[in-house]
PDB file of C-alpha atoms and ligand atoms in Angstrom:
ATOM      1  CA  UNK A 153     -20.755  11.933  19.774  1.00 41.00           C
ATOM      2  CA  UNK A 154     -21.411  14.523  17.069  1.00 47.00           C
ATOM      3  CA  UNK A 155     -17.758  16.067  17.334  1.00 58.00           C
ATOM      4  CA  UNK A 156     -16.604  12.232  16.897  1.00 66.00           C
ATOM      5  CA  UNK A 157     -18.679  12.353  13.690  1.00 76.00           C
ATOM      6  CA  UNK A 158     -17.349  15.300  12.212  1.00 79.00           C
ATOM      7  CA  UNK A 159     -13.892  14.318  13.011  1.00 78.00           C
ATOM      8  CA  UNK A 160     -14.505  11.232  11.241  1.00 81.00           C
ATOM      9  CA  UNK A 161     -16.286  12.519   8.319  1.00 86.00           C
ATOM     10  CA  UNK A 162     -13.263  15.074   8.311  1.00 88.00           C
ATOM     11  CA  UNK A 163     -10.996  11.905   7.757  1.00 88.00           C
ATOM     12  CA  UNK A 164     -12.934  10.646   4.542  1.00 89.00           C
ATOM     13  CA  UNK A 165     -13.377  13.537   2.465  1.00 92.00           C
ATOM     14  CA  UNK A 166      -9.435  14.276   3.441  1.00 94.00           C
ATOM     15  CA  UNK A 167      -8.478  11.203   2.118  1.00 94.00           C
ATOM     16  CA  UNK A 168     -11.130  11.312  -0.819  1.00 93.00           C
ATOM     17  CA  UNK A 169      -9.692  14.900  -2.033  1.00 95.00           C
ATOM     18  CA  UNK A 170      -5.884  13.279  -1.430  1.00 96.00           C
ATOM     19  CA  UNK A 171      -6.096   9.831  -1.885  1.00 96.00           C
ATOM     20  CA  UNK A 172      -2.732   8.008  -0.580  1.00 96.00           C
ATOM     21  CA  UNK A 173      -1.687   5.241  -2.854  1.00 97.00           C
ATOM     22  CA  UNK A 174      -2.736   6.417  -5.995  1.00 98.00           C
ATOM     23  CA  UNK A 175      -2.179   5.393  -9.461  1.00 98.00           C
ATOM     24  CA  UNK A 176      -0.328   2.607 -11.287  1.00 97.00           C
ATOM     25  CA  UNK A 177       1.653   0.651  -9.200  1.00 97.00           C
ATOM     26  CA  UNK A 178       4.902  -0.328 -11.150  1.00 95.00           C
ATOM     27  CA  UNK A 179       6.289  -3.743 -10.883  1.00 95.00           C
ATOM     28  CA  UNK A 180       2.704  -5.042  -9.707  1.00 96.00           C
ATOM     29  CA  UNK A 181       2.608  -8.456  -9.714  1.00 95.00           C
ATOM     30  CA  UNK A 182      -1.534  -8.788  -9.079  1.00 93.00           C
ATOM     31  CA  UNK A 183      -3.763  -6.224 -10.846  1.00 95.00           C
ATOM     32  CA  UNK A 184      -7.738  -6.483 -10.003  1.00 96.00           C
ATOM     33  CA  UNK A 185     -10.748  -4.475 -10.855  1.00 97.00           C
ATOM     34  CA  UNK A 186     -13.746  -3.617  -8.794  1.00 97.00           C
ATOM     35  CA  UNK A 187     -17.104  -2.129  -9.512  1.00 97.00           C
ATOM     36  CA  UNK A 188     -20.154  -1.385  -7.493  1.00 97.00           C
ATOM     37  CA  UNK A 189     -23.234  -0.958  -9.861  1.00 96.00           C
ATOM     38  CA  UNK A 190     -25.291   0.240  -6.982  1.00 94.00           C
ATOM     39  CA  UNK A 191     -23.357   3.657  -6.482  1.00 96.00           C
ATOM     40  CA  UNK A 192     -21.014   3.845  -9.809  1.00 97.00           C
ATOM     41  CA  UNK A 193     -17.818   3.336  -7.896  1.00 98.00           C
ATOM     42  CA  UNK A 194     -14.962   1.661  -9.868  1.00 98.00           C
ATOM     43  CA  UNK A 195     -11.973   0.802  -8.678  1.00 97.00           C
ATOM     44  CA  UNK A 196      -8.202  -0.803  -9.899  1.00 98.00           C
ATOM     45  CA  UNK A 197      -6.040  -2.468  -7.432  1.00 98.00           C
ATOM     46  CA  UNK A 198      -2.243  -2.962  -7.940  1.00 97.00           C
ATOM     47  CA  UNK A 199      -0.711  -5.050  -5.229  1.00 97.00           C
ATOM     48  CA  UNK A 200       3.289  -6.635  -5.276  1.00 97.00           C
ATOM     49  CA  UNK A 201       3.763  -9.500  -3.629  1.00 95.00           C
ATOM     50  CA  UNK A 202       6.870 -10.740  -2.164  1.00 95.00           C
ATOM     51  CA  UNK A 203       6.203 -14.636  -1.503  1.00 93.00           C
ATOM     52  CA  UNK A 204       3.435 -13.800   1.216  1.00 94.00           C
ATOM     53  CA  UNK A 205       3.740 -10.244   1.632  1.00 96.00           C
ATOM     54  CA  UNK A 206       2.054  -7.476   0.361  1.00 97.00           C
ATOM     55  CA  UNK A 207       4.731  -4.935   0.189  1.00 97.00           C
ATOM     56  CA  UNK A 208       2.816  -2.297  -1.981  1.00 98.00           C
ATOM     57  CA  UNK A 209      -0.688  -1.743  -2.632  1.00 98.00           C
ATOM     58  CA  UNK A 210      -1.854   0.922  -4.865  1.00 98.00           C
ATOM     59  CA  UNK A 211      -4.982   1.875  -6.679  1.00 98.00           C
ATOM     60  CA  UNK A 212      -6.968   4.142  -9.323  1.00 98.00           C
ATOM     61  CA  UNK A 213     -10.553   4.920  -9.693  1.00 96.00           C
ATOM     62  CA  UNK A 214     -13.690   6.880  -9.781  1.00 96.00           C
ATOM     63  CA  UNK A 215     -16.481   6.995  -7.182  1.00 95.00           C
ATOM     64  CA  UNK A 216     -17.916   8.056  -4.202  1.00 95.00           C
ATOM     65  CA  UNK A 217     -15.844   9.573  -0.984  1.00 94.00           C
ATOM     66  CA  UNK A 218     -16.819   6.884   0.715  1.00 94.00           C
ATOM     67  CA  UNK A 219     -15.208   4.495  -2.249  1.00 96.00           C
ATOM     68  CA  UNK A 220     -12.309   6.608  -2.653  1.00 96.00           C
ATOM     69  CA  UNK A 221     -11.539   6.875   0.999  1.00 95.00           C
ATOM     70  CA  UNK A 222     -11.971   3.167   1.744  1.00 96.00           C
ATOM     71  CA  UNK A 223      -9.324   2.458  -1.233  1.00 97.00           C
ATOM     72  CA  UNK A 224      -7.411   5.100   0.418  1.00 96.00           C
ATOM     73  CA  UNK A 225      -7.193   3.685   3.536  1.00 94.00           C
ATOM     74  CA  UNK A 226      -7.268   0.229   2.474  1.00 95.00           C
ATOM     75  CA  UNK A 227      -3.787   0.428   0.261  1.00 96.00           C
ATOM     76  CA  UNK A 228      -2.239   2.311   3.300  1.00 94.00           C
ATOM     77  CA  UNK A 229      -3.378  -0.893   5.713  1.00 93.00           C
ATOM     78  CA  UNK A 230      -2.428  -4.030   3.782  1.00 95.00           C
ATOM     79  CA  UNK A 231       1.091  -2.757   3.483  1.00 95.00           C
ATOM     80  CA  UNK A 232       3.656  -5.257   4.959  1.00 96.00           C
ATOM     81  CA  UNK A 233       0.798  -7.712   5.995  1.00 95.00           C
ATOM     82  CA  UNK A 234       0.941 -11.199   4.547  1.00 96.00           C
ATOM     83  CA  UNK A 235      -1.942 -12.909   2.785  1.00 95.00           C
ATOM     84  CA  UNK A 236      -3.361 -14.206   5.883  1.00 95.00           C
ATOM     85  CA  UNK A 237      -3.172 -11.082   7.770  1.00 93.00           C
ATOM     86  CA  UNK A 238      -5.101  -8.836   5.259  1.00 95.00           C
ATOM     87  CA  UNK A 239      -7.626 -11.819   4.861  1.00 94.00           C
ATOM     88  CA  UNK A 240      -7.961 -11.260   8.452  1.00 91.00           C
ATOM     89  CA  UNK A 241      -8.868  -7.130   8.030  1.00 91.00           C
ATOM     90  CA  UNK A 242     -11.133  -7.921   5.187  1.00 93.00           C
ATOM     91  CA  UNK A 243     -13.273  -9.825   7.299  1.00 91.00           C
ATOM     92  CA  UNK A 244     -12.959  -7.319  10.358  1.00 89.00           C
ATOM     93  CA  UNK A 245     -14.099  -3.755   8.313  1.00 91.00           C
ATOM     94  CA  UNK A 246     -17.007  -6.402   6.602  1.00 91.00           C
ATOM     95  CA  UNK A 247     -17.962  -6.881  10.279  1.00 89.00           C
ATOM     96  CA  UNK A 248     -16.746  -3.411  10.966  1.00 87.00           C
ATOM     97  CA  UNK A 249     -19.102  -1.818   8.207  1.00 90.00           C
ATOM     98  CA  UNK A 250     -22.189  -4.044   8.637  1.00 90.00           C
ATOM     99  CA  UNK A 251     -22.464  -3.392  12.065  1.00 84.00           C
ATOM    100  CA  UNK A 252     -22.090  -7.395  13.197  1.00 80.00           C
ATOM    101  CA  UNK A 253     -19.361  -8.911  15.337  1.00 63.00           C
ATOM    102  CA  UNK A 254     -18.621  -6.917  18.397  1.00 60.00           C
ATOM    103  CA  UNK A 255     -17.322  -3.413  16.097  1.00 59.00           C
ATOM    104  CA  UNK A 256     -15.548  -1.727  19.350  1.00 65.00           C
ATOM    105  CA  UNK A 257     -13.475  -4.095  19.579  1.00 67.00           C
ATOM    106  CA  UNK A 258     -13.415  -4.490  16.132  1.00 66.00           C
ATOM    107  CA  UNK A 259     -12.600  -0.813  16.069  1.00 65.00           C
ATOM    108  CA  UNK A 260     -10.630  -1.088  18.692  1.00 68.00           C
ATOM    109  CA  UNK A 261      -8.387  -3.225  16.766  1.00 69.00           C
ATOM    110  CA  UNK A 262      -8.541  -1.403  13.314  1.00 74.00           C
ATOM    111  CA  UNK A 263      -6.750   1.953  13.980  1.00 74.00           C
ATOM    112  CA  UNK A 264      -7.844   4.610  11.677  1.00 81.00           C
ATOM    113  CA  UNK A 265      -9.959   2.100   9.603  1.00 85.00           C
ATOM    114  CA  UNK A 266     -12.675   2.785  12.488  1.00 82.00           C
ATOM    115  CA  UNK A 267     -14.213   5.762  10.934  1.00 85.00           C
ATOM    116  CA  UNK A 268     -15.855   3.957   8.721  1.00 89.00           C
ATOM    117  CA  UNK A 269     -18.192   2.744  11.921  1.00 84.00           C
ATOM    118  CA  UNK A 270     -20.261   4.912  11.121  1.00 84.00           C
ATOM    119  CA  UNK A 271     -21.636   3.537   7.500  1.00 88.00           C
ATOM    120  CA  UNK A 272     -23.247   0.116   9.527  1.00 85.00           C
ATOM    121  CA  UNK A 273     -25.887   3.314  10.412  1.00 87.00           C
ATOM    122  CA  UNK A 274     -26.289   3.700   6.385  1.00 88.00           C
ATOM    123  CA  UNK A 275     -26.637   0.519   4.706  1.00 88.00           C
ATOM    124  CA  UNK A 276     -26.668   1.377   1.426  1.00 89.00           C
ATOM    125  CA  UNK A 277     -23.038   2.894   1.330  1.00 93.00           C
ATOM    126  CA  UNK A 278     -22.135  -0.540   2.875  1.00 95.00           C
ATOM    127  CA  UNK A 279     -21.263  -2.034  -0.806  1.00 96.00           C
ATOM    128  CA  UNK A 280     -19.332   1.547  -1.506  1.00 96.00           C
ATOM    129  CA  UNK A 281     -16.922   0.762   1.876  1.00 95.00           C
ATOM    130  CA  UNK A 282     -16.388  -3.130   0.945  1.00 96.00           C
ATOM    131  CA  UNK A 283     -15.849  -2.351  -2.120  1.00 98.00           C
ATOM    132  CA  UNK A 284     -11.967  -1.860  -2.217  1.00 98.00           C
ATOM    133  CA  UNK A 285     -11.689  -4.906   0.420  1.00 97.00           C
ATOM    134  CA  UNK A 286     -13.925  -7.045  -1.866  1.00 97.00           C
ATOM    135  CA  UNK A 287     -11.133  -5.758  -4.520  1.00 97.00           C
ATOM    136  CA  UNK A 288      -8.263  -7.145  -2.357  1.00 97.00           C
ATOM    137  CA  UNK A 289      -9.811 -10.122  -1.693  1.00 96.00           C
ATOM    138  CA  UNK A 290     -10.190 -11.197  -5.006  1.00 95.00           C
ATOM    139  CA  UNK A 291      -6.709 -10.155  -5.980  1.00 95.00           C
ATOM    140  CA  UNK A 292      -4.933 -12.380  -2.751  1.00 94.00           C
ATOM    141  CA  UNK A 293      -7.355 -15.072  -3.969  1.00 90.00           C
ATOM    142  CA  UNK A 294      -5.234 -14.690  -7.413  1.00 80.00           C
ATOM    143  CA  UNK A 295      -6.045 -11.589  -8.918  1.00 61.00           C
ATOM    144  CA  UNK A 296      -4.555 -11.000 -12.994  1.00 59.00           C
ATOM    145  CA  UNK A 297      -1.280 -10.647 -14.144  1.00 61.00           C
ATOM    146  CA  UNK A 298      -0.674  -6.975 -15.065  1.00 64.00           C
TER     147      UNK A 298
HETATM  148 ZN1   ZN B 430     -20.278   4.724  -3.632  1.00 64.86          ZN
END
């Protein structure tokens, strides 16, 4: 599996050096800020909402790879889900990352998302990988007003 790991790891730092979905998000209608004290990641979250649908997701911030790549990624999934369905991922990469609830097929079911895998084998990077979904999470559950 070590080729799988390096292809993965390739993945993060890529989207740590080039972050997609970065920086202010105009016409946001949800802003929300995240921090993990553990590891000195911060993160900003702009989302727009139209009725139920996320139709952008952007974000800002300092931190890890492992941060910055799970923001990355993160923005780039939501898109064009509705409330329910990102609710839905949040709980699936918690699972995903944590190593609990079946993560093949968890995986499986994640696309791209799945290279994070690999962090339930390095629990304490856990909080750095949740951290942009904890982010989203609080913004759906009515994050501020830009
Ligand atoms: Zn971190």
């Amino acid at each position: 599996m070590a080729d799988t790991s390096a292809l993965y790891q390739e993945i993060l730092l890529d989207h740590n050096r080039r972050p997609r979905n970065y920086g202010p998000l105009v016409g946001a209608t949800c802003v929300e800020r995240g921090v993990n004290p553990l590891c000195g990641d911060e993160l900003t979250l702009w989302l727009r909402m139209d009725g139920d649908i996320i139709t952008e997701a952007q974000f800002e911030g300092s931190g890890c790879a492992i941060s910055r790549a799970s923001a990355s990624m993160m923005t780039g999934a939501v898109k064009g889900k509705t409330r329910a369905e990102a609710e839905v991922l949040v709980e699936r990469f918690r699972g995903l990352v944590t190593g609990h609830g079946g993560a093949e097929e968890l995986a499986e079911s994640m696309g791209g998302l799945r290279v994070f895998a690999g962090v339930a084998r390095l629990p304490q990077r856990v909080k750095c990988a949740v951290l942009a979904w904890h982010t989203l999470h609080s913004a759906l559950a009515g994050g501020e007003k830009p």
